[in-house]
Amino acid sequence: MAMIPKRKGSSKMLSPMTTRKHAIALHQFFDHLSEHGWISGRPVKFDMPSTREAPAPRKWKPGSQDKVTQRIVGLLEKAKTKPGKKNRRISEAENYRNHLRGWMINTHIGLRLAEIQSLRIENIDLDTGHVMIPGSVDLDGGLDNKGNPFRVVCNSKSGRNERSPIPKPCWNFLKQDLEESGRTEGWYLARPDGSCAYKTPEALGKVFERHQKAVGVFGEAKRSHGARVTIGTEMGKENIYFAQQMLRHRDVKTTLASYVAETPDEVREAIDKVSEGFQKPEDFESRNDEKVM
């Protein structure tokens, strides 16, 4: 598994943490077979890479996400002034509107790509200020770019229904966007014919990637996971358990290990404040001079 390329034709191999993820899934599969008596003997156990091999989580620098937002907004406003092209299933403006919708959900709420791609309007509850994430989604997605039917499939990592609070700036955006569109149900990222705007989560990830490259921030953090690290890091400064709940982790150890980046500047400021409370000899230098003499 460690020798499998990340993508077809790529020279990069699967990361240690991705290898661990697949190995753990296989362990669960073999345990399931054993528990039901479908295989005999002890289930297979793989040697897995150490968690120490995982790269340190990287969050977005201040202002980087705003640059992407400003670019998408600028392209959207410009596209609104252009006449629509005939025989196109979606206008350029509506296309950029979907870009902005997906980016706002990722940046402010930290939903994963598959959760954003499969998000439905009826699961956005502006009254309570929460986005509902179903434990399982398997629905007709409509027609893709080539006019072929496809399905939208998404399973939450916990396997159960979850929800995430919507922060005020994103709540204002969602409220205005839904009022302007007049839609009350269906895919949130949608084509005018009601089809889901993206056939796969990877297609949405490529959209984020293009905008990040255009403003020069690509690679600073992971294209979509970077938002979760940023949210986890900033909320973790206040309370790590708040970050755990926002990111919907069962165990706070997951939040600490993979979703909180190092913050050396904040650590320095904190220890300076602590140090100010320590007793200090006011005449340290003078007493030190006396000893030398």
PDB file of C-alpha atoms in Angstrom:
ATOM      1  CA  MET A   1       0.000   0.000   0.000  1.00  0.00           C
ATOM      2  CA  ALA A   2       2.911   2.324   0.734  1.00  0.00           C
ATOM      3  CA  MET A   3       3.963   1.943  -2.914  1.00  0.00           C
ATOM      4  CA  ILE A   4       0.612   3.043  -4.373  1.00  0.00           C
ATOM      5  CA  PRO A   5       0.713   6.455  -6.145  1.00  0.00           C
ATOM      6  CA  LYS A   6      -1.487   9.222  -4.724  1.00  0.00           C
ATOM      7  CA  ARG A   7      -3.032   9.671  -8.151  1.00  0.00           C
ATOM      8  CA  LYS A   8      -2.767   7.860 -11.447  1.00  0.00           C
ATOM      9  CA  GLY A   9       0.501   8.836 -13.101  1.00  0.00           C
ATOM     10  CA  SER A  10       1.792  10.671 -10.016  1.00  0.00           C
ATOM     11  CA  SER A  11       5.303  10.067  -8.643  1.00  0.00           C
ATOM     12  CA  LYS A  12       4.112  10.757  -5.087  1.00  0.00           C
ATOM     13  CA  MET A  13       3.086   7.791  -2.955  1.00  0.00           C
ATOM     14  CA  LEU A  14       0.306   7.557  -0.369  1.00  0.00           C
ATOM     15  CA  SER A  15       1.197   9.393   2.826  1.00  0.00           C
ATOM     16  CA  PRO A  16       1.809   7.405   6.058  1.00  0.00           C
ATOM     17  CA  MET A  17      -1.452   8.670   7.548  1.00  0.00           C
ATOM     18  CA  THR A  18      -3.461   7.703   4.449  1.00  0.00           C
ATOM     19  CA  THR A  19      -1.865   4.259   4.550  1.00  0.00           C
ATOM     20  CA  ARG A  20      -2.837   3.964   8.221  1.00  0.00           C
ATOM     21  CA  LYS A  21      -6.415   5.021   7.421  1.00  0.00           C
ATOM     22  CA  HIS A  22      -6.822   2.281   4.797  1.00  0.00           C
ATOM     23  CA  ALA A  23      -5.131  -0.332   7.006  1.00  0.00           C
ATOM     24  CA  ILE A  24      -7.453   0.486   9.920  1.00  0.00           C
ATOM     25  CA  ALA A  25     -10.475   0.171   7.602  1.00  0.00           C
ATOM     26  CA  LEU A  26      -9.236  -3.252   6.490  1.00  0.00           C
ATOM     27  CA  HIS A  27      -8.725  -4.283  10.138  1.00  0.00           C
ATOM     28  CA  GLN A  28     -12.347  -3.371  10.855  1.00  0.00           C
ATOM     29  CA  PHE A  29     -13.469  -5.316   7.779  1.00  0.00           C
ATOM     30  CA  PHE A  30     -11.641  -8.501   8.810  1.00  0.00           C
ATOM     31  CA  ASP A  31     -12.839  -8.152  12.414  1.00  0.00           C
ATOM     32  CA  HIS A  32     -16.408  -7.879  11.090  1.00  0.00           C
ATOM     33  CA  LEU A  33     -15.964 -11.080   9.031  1.00  0.00           C
ATOM     34  CA  SER A  34     -14.495 -12.886  12.034  1.00  0.00           C
ATOM     35  CA  GLU A  35     -17.265 -11.769  14.423  1.00  0.00           C
ATOM     36  CA  HIS A  36     -19.920 -13.178  12.067  1.00  0.00           C
ATOM     37  CA  GLY A  37     -18.025 -16.440  11.578  1.00  0.00           C
ATOM     38  CA  TRP A  38     -17.431 -15.825   7.895  1.00  0.00           C
ATOM     39  CA  ILE A  39     -13.686 -16.427   8.254  1.00  0.00           C
ATOM     40  CA  SER A  40     -11.835 -18.687  10.672  1.00  0.00           C
ATOM     41  CA  GLY A  41      -8.757 -17.976  12.669  1.00  0.00           C
ATOM     42  CA  ARG A  42      -7.285 -14.725  13.838  1.00  0.00           C
ATOM     43  CA  PRO A  43      -8.025 -11.737  11.550  1.00  0.00           C
ATOM     44  CA  VAL A  44      -5.127 -10.301   9.580  1.00  0.00           C
ATOM     45  CA  LYS A  45      -3.203  -7.475  11.261  1.00  0.00           C
ATOM     46  CA  PHE A  46      -1.025  -5.192   9.152  1.00  0.00           C
ATOM     47  CA  ASP A  47       2.146  -3.410  10.140  1.00  0.00           C
ATOM     48  CA  MET A  48       1.205   0.275   9.975  1.00  0.00           C
ATOM     49  CA  PRO A  49       3.386   3.391   9.707  1.00  0.00           C
ATOM     50  CA  SER A  50       3.929   5.233  12.955  1.00  0.00           C
ATOM     51  CA  THR A  51       1.766   8.273  13.671  1.00  0.00           C
ATOM     52  CA  ARG A  52       5.038  10.120  14.231  1.00  0.00           C
ATOM     53  CA  GLU A  53       5.569  10.054  10.470  1.00  0.00           C
ATOM     54  CA  ALA A  54       2.536  12.273   9.932  1.00  0.00           C
ATOM     55  CA  PRO A  55       3.387  15.827   8.803  1.00  0.00           C
ATOM     56  CA  ALA A  56       2.532  18.658  11.169  1.00  0.00           C
ATOM     57  CA  PRO A  57      -0.886  20.201  10.467  1.00  0.00           C
ATOM     58  CA  ARG A  58      -0.729  23.498   8.563  1.00  0.00           C
ATOM     59  CA  LYS A  59      -3.249  26.286   8.950  1.00  0.00           C
ATOM     60  CA  TRP A  60      -3.888  29.220   6.640  1.00  0.00           C
ATOM     61  CA  LYS A  61      -1.943  32.408   7.296  1.00  0.00           C
ATOM     62  CA  PRO A  62      -4.012  35.452   8.287  1.00  0.00           C
ATOM     63  CA  GLY A  63      -5.622  36.936   5.189  1.00  0.00           C
ATOM     64  CA  SER A  64      -4.956  33.995   2.846  1.00  0.00           C
ATOM     65  CA  GLN A  65      -8.519  32.704   2.851  1.00  0.00           C
ATOM     66  CA  ASP A  66      -9.792  36.272   2.398  1.00  0.00           C
ATOM     67  CA  LYS A  67      -7.713  36.587  -0.775  1.00  0.00           C
ATOM     68  CA  VAL A  68      -9.506  33.585  -2.264  1.00  0.00           C
ATOM     69  CA  THR A  69     -12.887  34.945  -1.172  1.00  0.00           C
ATOM     70  CA  GLN A  70     -12.165  38.348  -2.730  1.00  0.00           C
ATOM     71  CA  ARG A  71     -11.072  36.738  -5.991  1.00  0.00           C
ATOM     72  CA  ILE A  72     -14.240  34.661  -6.291  1.00  0.00           C
ATOM     73  CA  VAL A  73     -16.453  37.646  -5.418  1.00  0.00           C
ATOM     74  CA  GLY A  74     -14.651  39.756  -8.017  1.00  0.00           C
ATOM     75  CA  LEU A  75     -15.114  37.119 -10.721  1.00  0.00           C
ATOM     76  CA  LEU A  76     -18.762  36.718  -9.767  1.00  0.00           C
ATOM     77  CA  GLU A  77     -19.497  40.459  -9.996  1.00  0.00           C
ATOM     78  CA  LYS A  78     -17.720  40.662 -13.347  1.00  0.00           C
ATOM     79  CA  ALA A  79     -19.625  37.650 -14.697  1.00  0.00           C
ATOM     80  CA  LYS A  80     -22.954  39.230 -13.733  1.00  0.00           C
ATOM     81  CA  THR A  81     -22.349  41.986 -16.308  1.00  0.00           C
ATOM     82  CA  LYS A  82     -21.779  39.539 -19.167  1.00  0.00           C
ATOM     83  CA  PRO A  83     -24.609  38.307 -21.402  1.00  0.00           C
ATOM     84  CA  GLY A  84     -25.428  34.630 -21.001  1.00  0.00           C
ATOM     85  CA  LYS A  85     -24.264  32.179 -23.655  1.00  0.00           C
ATOM     86  CA  LYS A  86     -26.770  30.051 -25.522  1.00  0.00           C
ATOM     87  CA  ASN A  87     -26.969  26.300 -24.975  1.00  0.00           C
ATOM     88  CA  ARG A  88     -25.106  26.446 -21.664  1.00  0.00           C
ATOM     89  CA  ARG A  89     -26.624  24.530 -18.755  1.00  0.00           C
ATOM     90  CA  ILE A  90     -25.201  27.005 -16.248  1.00  0.00           C
ATOM     91  CA  SER A  91     -24.138  30.634 -16.625  1.00  0.00           C
ATOM     92  CA  GLU A  92     -20.675  31.857 -15.727  1.00  0.00           C
ATOM     93  CA  ALA A  93     -22.126  33.930 -12.883  1.00  0.00           C
ATOM     94  CA  GLU A  94     -24.026  30.980 -11.404  1.00  0.00           C
ATOM     95  CA  ASN A  95     -20.877  28.887 -11.727  1.00  0.00           C
ATOM     96  CA  TYR A  96     -18.859  31.383  -9.669  1.00  0.00           C
ATOM     97  CA  ARG A  97     -21.754  31.648  -7.213  1.00  0.00           C
ATOM     98  CA  ASN A  98     -21.373  27.927  -6.550  1.00  0.00           C
ATOM     99  CA  HIS A  99     -17.630  28.444  -6.093  1.00  0.00           C
ATOM    100  CA  LEU A 100     -18.352  31.095  -3.476  1.00  0.00           C
ATOM    101  CA  ARG A 101     -20.991  28.968  -1.736  1.00  0.00           C
ATOM    102  CA  GLY A 102     -18.639  26.019  -1.404  1.00  0.00           C
ATOM    103  CA  TRP A 103     -15.704  28.151  -0.286  1.00  0.00           C
ATOM    104  CA  MET A 104     -17.734  29.957   2.381  1.00  0.00           C
ATOM    105  CA  ILE A 105     -19.035  26.673   3.826  1.00  0.00           C
ATOM    106  CA  ASN A 106     -15.511  25.267   3.929  1.00  0.00           C
ATOM    107  CA  THR A 107     -13.835  28.385   5.333  1.00  0.00           C
ATOM    108  CA  HIS A 108     -16.359  29.271   8.024  1.00  0.00           C
ATOM    109  CA  ILE A 109     -17.838  25.912   9.040  1.00  0.00           C
ATOM    110  CA  GLY A 110     -15.040  23.526   8.106  1.00  0.00           C
ATOM    111  CA  LEU A 111     -17.163  20.965   6.305  1.00  0.00           C
ATOM    112  CA  ARG A 112     -15.274  18.334   4.327  1.00  0.00           C
ATOM    113  CA  LEU A 113     -15.418  18.323   0.510  1.00  0.00           C
ATOM    114  CA  ALA A 114     -17.868  15.412   0.331  1.00  0.00           C
ATOM    115  CA  GLU A 115     -20.083  17.059   2.947  1.00  0.00           C
ATOM    116  CA  ILE A 116     -20.159  20.305   0.959  1.00  0.00           C
ATOM    117  CA  GLN A 117     -20.785  18.562  -2.373  1.00  0.00           C
ATOM    118  CA  SER A 118     -23.707  16.582  -0.873  1.00  0.00           C
ATOM    119  CA  LEU A 119     -25.162  19.476   1.174  1.00  0.00           C
ATOM    120  CA  ARG A 120     -28.856  20.055   0.610  1.00  0.00           C
ATOM    121  CA  ILE A 121     -30.748  23.281   1.287  1.00  0.00           C
ATOM    122  CA  GLU A 122     -33.195  21.551   3.620  1.00  0.00           C
ATOM    123  CA  ASN A 123     -30.232  20.648   5.848  1.00  0.00           C
ATOM    124  CA  ILE A 124     -29.301  24.315   6.352  1.00  0.00           C
ATOM    125  CA  ASP A 125     -31.280  25.400   9.413  1.00  0.00           C
ATOM    126  CA  LEU A 126     -30.996  29.170   9.709  1.00  0.00           C
ATOM    127  CA  ASP A 127     -33.514  29.225  12.577  1.00  0.00           C
ATOM    128  CA  THR A 128     -31.219  27.265  14.904  1.00  0.00           C
ATOM    129  CA  GLY A 129     -28.037  28.328  13.099  1.00  0.00           C
ATOM    130  CA  HIS A 130     -26.821  24.830  12.251  1.00  0.00           C
ATOM    131  CA  VAL A 131     -25.916  22.761   9.210  1.00  0.00           C
ATOM    132  CA  MET A 132     -27.126  19.174   9.460  1.00  0.00           C
ATOM    133  CA  ILE A 133     -24.799  16.444   8.119  1.00  0.00           C
ATOM    134  CA  PRO A 134     -26.676  13.173   7.470  1.00  0.00           C
ATOM    135  CA  GLY A 135     -25.005   9.924   8.467  1.00  0.00           C
ATOM    136  CA  SER A 136     -25.555   8.666   4.936  1.00  0.00           C
ATOM    137  CA  VAL A 137     -26.460  10.253   1.587  1.00  0.00           C
ATOM    138  CA  ASP A 138     -27.160   8.201  -1.547  1.00  0.00           C
ATOM    139  CA  LEU A 139     -29.317  10.202  -3.940  1.00  0.00           C
ATOM    140  CA  ASP A 140     -29.820  10.884  -7.626  1.00  0.00           C
ATOM    141  CA  GLY A 141     -27.438  13.718  -8.469  1.00  0.00           C
ATOM    142  CA  GLY A 142     -29.002  14.600 -11.820  1.00  0.00           C
ATOM    143  CA  LEU A 143     -26.875  14.947 -14.972  1.00  0.00           C
ATOM    144  CA  ASP A 144     -23.127  15.621 -15.184  1.00  0.00           C
ATOM    145  CA  ASN A 145     -21.307  17.826 -17.715  1.00  0.00           C
ATOM    146  CA  LYS A 146     -21.740  15.202 -20.423  1.00  0.00           C
ATOM    147  CA  GLY A 147     -25.414  14.688 -19.706  1.00  0.00           C
ATOM    148  CA  ASN A 148     -24.898  11.360 -17.987  1.00  0.00           C
ATOM    149  CA  PRO A 149     -26.833  10.516 -14.792  1.00  0.00           C
ATOM    150  CA  PHE A 150     -24.863  10.105 -11.559  1.00  0.00           C
ATOM    151  CA  ARG A 151     -25.463   9.601  -7.855  1.00  0.00           C
ATOM    152  CA  VAL A 152     -24.224  11.643  -4.906  1.00  0.00           C
ATOM    153  CA  VAL A 153     -22.935   9.406  -2.133  1.00  0.00           C
ATOM    154  CA  CYS A 154     -21.545  10.599   1.196  1.00  0.00           C
ATOM    155  CA  ASN A 155     -21.183   8.851   4.549  1.00  0.00           C
ATOM    156  CA  SER A 156     -20.241  10.833   7.640  1.00  0.00           C
ATOM    157  CA  LYS A 157     -17.077   9.621   9.347  1.00  0.00           C
ATOM    158  CA  SER A 158     -18.993   8.799  12.514  1.00  0.00           C
ATOM    159  CA  GLY A 159     -21.710   6.961  10.608  1.00  0.00           C
ATOM    160  CA  ARG A 160     -24.409   8.990  12.345  1.00  0.00           C
ATOM    161  CA  ASN A 161     -26.231  12.273  11.819  1.00  0.00           C
ATOM    162  CA  GLU A 162     -24.168  15.293  12.895  1.00  0.00           C
ATOM    163  CA  ARG A 163     -24.522  19.042  12.934  1.00  0.00           C
ATOM    164  CA  SER A 164     -22.203  22.048  12.896  1.00  0.00           C
ATOM    165  CA  PRO A 165     -22.960  25.581  14.106  1.00  0.00           C
ATOM    166  CA  ILE A 166     -22.964  28.353  11.505  1.00  0.00           C
ATOM    167  CA  PRO A 167     -20.889  31.397  12.530  1.00  0.00           C
ATOM    168  CA  LYS A 168     -22.565  34.792  12.137  1.00  0.00           C
ATOM    169  CA  PRO A 169     -20.703  35.990   8.976  1.00  0.00           C
ATOM    170  CA  CYS A 170     -21.564  32.758   7.172  1.00  0.00           C
ATOM    171  CA  TRP A 171     -25.146  32.835   8.500  1.00  0.00           C
ATOM    172  CA  ASN A 172     -25.592  36.304   6.968  1.00  0.00           C
ATOM    173  CA  PHE A 173     -24.188  35.060   3.647  1.00  0.00           C
ATOM    174  CA  LEU A 174     -26.401  31.968   3.586  1.00  0.00           C
ATOM    175  CA  LYS A 175     -29.518  33.941   4.490  1.00  0.00           C
ATOM    176  CA  GLN A 176     -28.959  36.491   1.724  1.00  0.00           C
ATOM    177  CA  ASP A 177     -27.989  33.850  -0.819  1.00  0.00           C
ATOM    178  CA  LEU A 178     -31.035  31.665  -0.154  1.00  0.00           C
ATOM    179  CA  GLU A 179     -33.385  34.655  -0.209  1.00  0.00           C
ATOM    180  CA  GLU A 180     -31.975  35.820  -3.552  1.00  0.00           C
ATOM    181  CA  SER A 181     -32.174  32.362  -5.112  1.00  0.00           C
ATOM    182  CA  GLY A 182     -35.649  31.668  -3.756  1.00  0.00           C
ATOM    183  CA  ARG A 183     -34.793  27.991  -3.367  1.00  0.00           C
ATOM    184  CA  THR A 184     -36.005  26.037  -0.337  1.00  0.00           C
ATOM    185  CA  GLU A 185     -34.866  22.512  -1.186  1.00  0.00           C
ATOM    186  CA  GLY A 186     -32.469  20.578  -3.390  1.00  0.00           C
ATOM    187  CA  TRP A 187     -28.682  20.620  -3.667  1.00  0.00           C
ATOM    188  CA  TYR A 188     -27.104  23.756  -2.246  1.00  0.00           C
ATOM    189  CA  LEU A 189     -24.436  23.663  -4.963  1.00  0.00           C
ATOM    190  CA  ALA A 190     -26.753  23.169  -7.924  1.00  0.00           C
ATOM    191  CA  ARG A 191     -27.214  23.754 -11.611  1.00  0.00           C
ATOM    192  CA  PRO A 192     -30.340  25.589 -12.816  1.00  0.00           C
ATOM    193  CA  ASP A 193     -31.902  22.227 -13.795  1.00  0.00           C
ATOM    194  CA  GLY A 194     -31.564  21.007 -10.191  1.00  0.00           C
ATOM    195  CA  SER A 195     -28.595  18.710 -10.788  1.00  0.00           C
ATOM    196  CA  CYS A 196     -25.808  18.689  -8.222  1.00  0.00           C
ATOM    197  CA  ALA A 197     -23.143  21.096  -9.475  1.00  0.00           C
ATOM    198  CA  TYR A 198     -20.262  18.661  -8.873  1.00  0.00           C
ATOM    199  CA  LYS A 199     -20.157  14.988  -9.768  1.00  0.00           C
ATOM    200  CA  THR A 200     -17.444  14.233  -7.195  1.00  0.00           C
ATOM    201  CA  PRO A 201     -15.912  15.945  -4.133  1.00  0.00           C
ATOM    202  CA  GLU A 202     -12.608  16.005  -6.049  1.00  0.00           C
ATOM    203  CA  ALA A 203     -14.183  18.231  -8.715  1.00  0.00           C
ATOM    204  CA  LEU A 204     -15.028  20.774  -6.013  1.00  0.00           C
ATOM    205  CA  GLY A 205     -11.515  20.444  -4.594  1.00  0.00           C
ATOM    206  CA  LYS A 206     -10.079  21.327  -7.993  1.00  0.00           C
ATOM    207  CA  VAL A 207     -12.148  24.525  -7.952  1.00  0.00           C
ATOM    208  CA  PHE A 208     -10.605  25.552  -4.617  1.00  0.00           C
ATOM    209  CA  GLU A 209      -7.166  24.652  -5.947  1.00  0.00           C
ATOM    210  CA  ARG A 210      -7.471  26.877  -9.024  1.00  0.00           C
ATOM    211  CA  HIS A 211      -8.455  29.931  -6.989  1.00  0.00           C
ATOM    212  CA  GLN A 212      -5.720  29.323  -4.427  1.00  0.00           C
ATOM    213  CA  LYS A 213      -3.100  29.078  -7.182  1.00  0.00           C
ATOM    214  CA  ALA A 214      -4.406  32.273  -8.791  1.00  0.00           C
ATOM    215  CA  VAL A 215      -3.842  34.325  -5.617  1.00  0.00           C
ATOM    216  CA  GLY A 216      -0.553  32.619  -4.723  1.00  0.00           C
ATOM    217  CA  VAL A 217      -1.533  30.781  -1.534  1.00  0.00           C
ATOM    218  CA  PHE A 218      -1.766  27.211  -2.854  1.00  0.00           C
ATOM    219  CA  GLY A 219       0.334  24.820  -0.756  1.00  0.00           C
ATOM    220  CA  GLU A 220       0.350  27.078   2.302  1.00  0.00           C
ATOM    221  CA  ALA A 221      -2.229  24.701   3.782  1.00  0.00           C
ATOM    222  CA  LYS A 222      -4.210  21.797   2.351  1.00  0.00           C
ATOM    223  CA  ARG A 223      -6.750  23.109  -0.139  1.00  0.00           C
ATOM    224  CA  SER A 224      -9.857  22.144   1.907  1.00  0.00           C
ATOM    225  CA  HIS A 225      -8.507  20.453   5.043  1.00  0.00           C
ATOM    226  CA  GLY A 226      -6.563  23.646   5.812  1.00  0.00           C
ATOM    227  CA  ALA A 227      -9.836  25.309   6.843  1.00  0.00           C
ATOM    228  CA  ARG A 228     -10.452  22.598   9.441  1.00  0.00           C
ATOM    229  CA  VAL A 229      -6.910  22.989  10.797  1.00  0.00           C
ATOM    230  CA  THR A 230      -7.340  26.768  10.949  1.00  0.00           C
ATOM    231  CA  ILE A 231     -10.663  26.472  12.777  1.00  0.00           C
ATOM    232  CA  GLY A 232      -9.244  23.856  15.153  1.00  0.00           C
ATOM    233  CA  THR A 233      -6.151  25.940  15.896  1.00  0.00           C
ATOM    234  CA  GLU A 234      -7.977  29.212  16.505  1.00  0.00           C
ATOM    235  CA  MET A 235     -10.763  27.638  18.573  1.00  0.00           C
ATOM    236  CA  GLY A 236      -8.208  25.532  20.427  1.00  0.00           C
ATOM    237  CA  LYS A 237      -6.605  28.711  21.748  1.00  0.00           C
ATOM    238  CA  GLU A 238      -9.866  29.378  23.573  1.00  0.00           C
ATOM    239  CA  ASN A 239     -10.886  25.845  24.474  1.00  0.00           C
ATOM    240  CA  ILE A 240      -9.748  22.607  22.817  1.00  0.00           C
ATOM    241  CA  TYR A 241     -13.099  20.994  23.611  1.00  0.00           C
ATOM    242  CA  PHE A 242     -14.891  23.707  21.623  1.00  0.00           C
ATOM    243  CA  ALA A 243     -12.632  22.839  18.677  1.00  0.00           C
ATOM    244  CA  GLN A 244     -13.399  19.138  19.127  1.00  0.00           C
ATOM    245  CA  GLN A 245     -17.149  19.800  18.970  1.00  0.00           C
ATOM    246  CA  MET A 246     -16.871  22.133  15.978  1.00  0.00           C
ATOM    247  CA  LEU A 247     -14.843  19.581  14.011  1.00  0.00           C
ATOM    248  CA  ARG A 248     -17.108  16.727  15.192  1.00  0.00           C
ATOM    249  CA  HIS A 249     -14.367  14.472  16.528  1.00  0.00           C
ATOM    250  CA  ARG A 250     -15.263  11.664  18.907  1.00  0.00           C
ATOM    251  CA  ASP A 251     -11.935  11.936  20.708  1.00  0.00           C
ATOM    252  CA  VAL A 252     -10.180  15.175  21.593  1.00  0.00           C
ATOM    253  CA  LYS A 253      -6.878  13.387  20.880  1.00  0.00           C
ATOM    254  CA  THR A 254      -7.756  13.491  17.176  1.00  0.00           C
ATOM    255  CA  THR A 255      -8.238  17.249  17.385  1.00  0.00           C
ATOM    256  CA  LEU A 256      -4.925  17.733  19.145  1.00  0.00           C
ATOM    257  CA  ALA A 257      -2.922  15.373  16.933  1.00  0.00           C
ATOM    258  CA  SER A 258      -4.070  16.311  13.448  1.00  0.00           C
ATOM    259  CA  TYR A 259      -6.114  19.518  13.543  1.00  0.00           C
ATOM    260  CA  VAL A 260      -4.188  21.970  15.707  1.00  0.00           C
ATOM    261  CA  ALA A 261      -1.104  23.636  14.232  1.00  0.00           C
ATOM    262  CA  GLU A 262       1.780  24.909  16.334  1.00  0.00           C
ATOM    263  CA  THR A 263       1.448  28.537  17.400  1.00  0.00           C
ATOM    264  CA  PRO A 264       4.940  29.629  18.536  1.00  0.00           C
ATOM    265  CA  ASP A 265       4.112  33.359  18.590  1.00  0.00           C
ATOM    266  CA  GLU A 266       1.108  32.824  20.834  1.00  0.00           C
ATOM    267  CA  VAL A 267       3.142  30.521  23.079  1.00  0.00           C
ATOM    268  CA  ARG A 268       5.810  33.227  23.389  1.00  0.00           C
ATOM    269  CA  GLU A 269       3.212  35.861  24.312  1.00  0.00           C
ATOM    270  CA  ALA A 270       1.644  33.535  26.863  1.00  0.00           C
ATOM    271  CA  ILE A 271       4.929  32.657  28.580  1.00  0.00           C
ATOM    272  CA  ASP A 272       5.891  36.338  28.663  1.00  0.00           C
ATOM    273  CA  LYS A 273       2.670  37.069  30.553  1.00  0.00           C
ATOM    274  CA  VAL A 274       3.361  34.200  32.957  1.00  0.00           C
ATOM    275  CA  SER A 275       6.940  35.320  33.468  1.00  0.00           C
ATOM    276  CA  GLU A 276       5.825  38.849  34.332  1.00  0.00           C
ATOM    277  CA  GLY A 277       4.213  37.439  37.451  1.00  0.00           C
ATOM    278  CA  PHE A 278       7.431  35.904  38.768  1.00  0.00           C
ATOM    279  CA  GLN A 279       9.359  37.756  41.471  1.00  0.00           C
ATOM    280  CA  LYS A 280      12.464  39.454  40.093  1.00  0.00           C
ATOM    281  CA  PRO A 281      15.401  40.889  42.082  1.00  0.00           C
ATOM    282  CA  GLU A 282      15.294  44.614  41.348  1.00  0.00           C
ATOM    283  CA  ASP A 283      19.005  45.072  42.069  1.00  0.00           C
ATOM    284  CA  PHE A 284      20.195  41.967  40.162  1.00  0.00           C
ATOM    285  CA  GLU A 285      22.713  43.840  38.019  1.00  0.00           C
ATOM    286  CA  SER A 286      24.175  45.842  40.912  1.00  0.00           C
ATOM    287  CA  ARG A 287      24.618  42.726  43.087  1.00  0.00           C
ATOM    288  CA  ASN A 288      26.178  40.909  40.166  1.00  0.00           C
ATOM    289  CA  ASP A 289      28.707  43.777  39.732  1.00  0.00           C
ATOM    290  CA  GLU A 290      29.636  43.583  43.415  1.00  0.00           C
ATOM    291  CA  LYS A 291      30.441  39.857  43.144  1.00  0.00           C
ATOM    292  CA  VAL A 292      32.682  40.498  40.159  1.00  0.00           C
ATOM    293  CA  MET A 293      34.589  43.192  42.081  1.00  0.00           C
TER     294      MET A 293
END
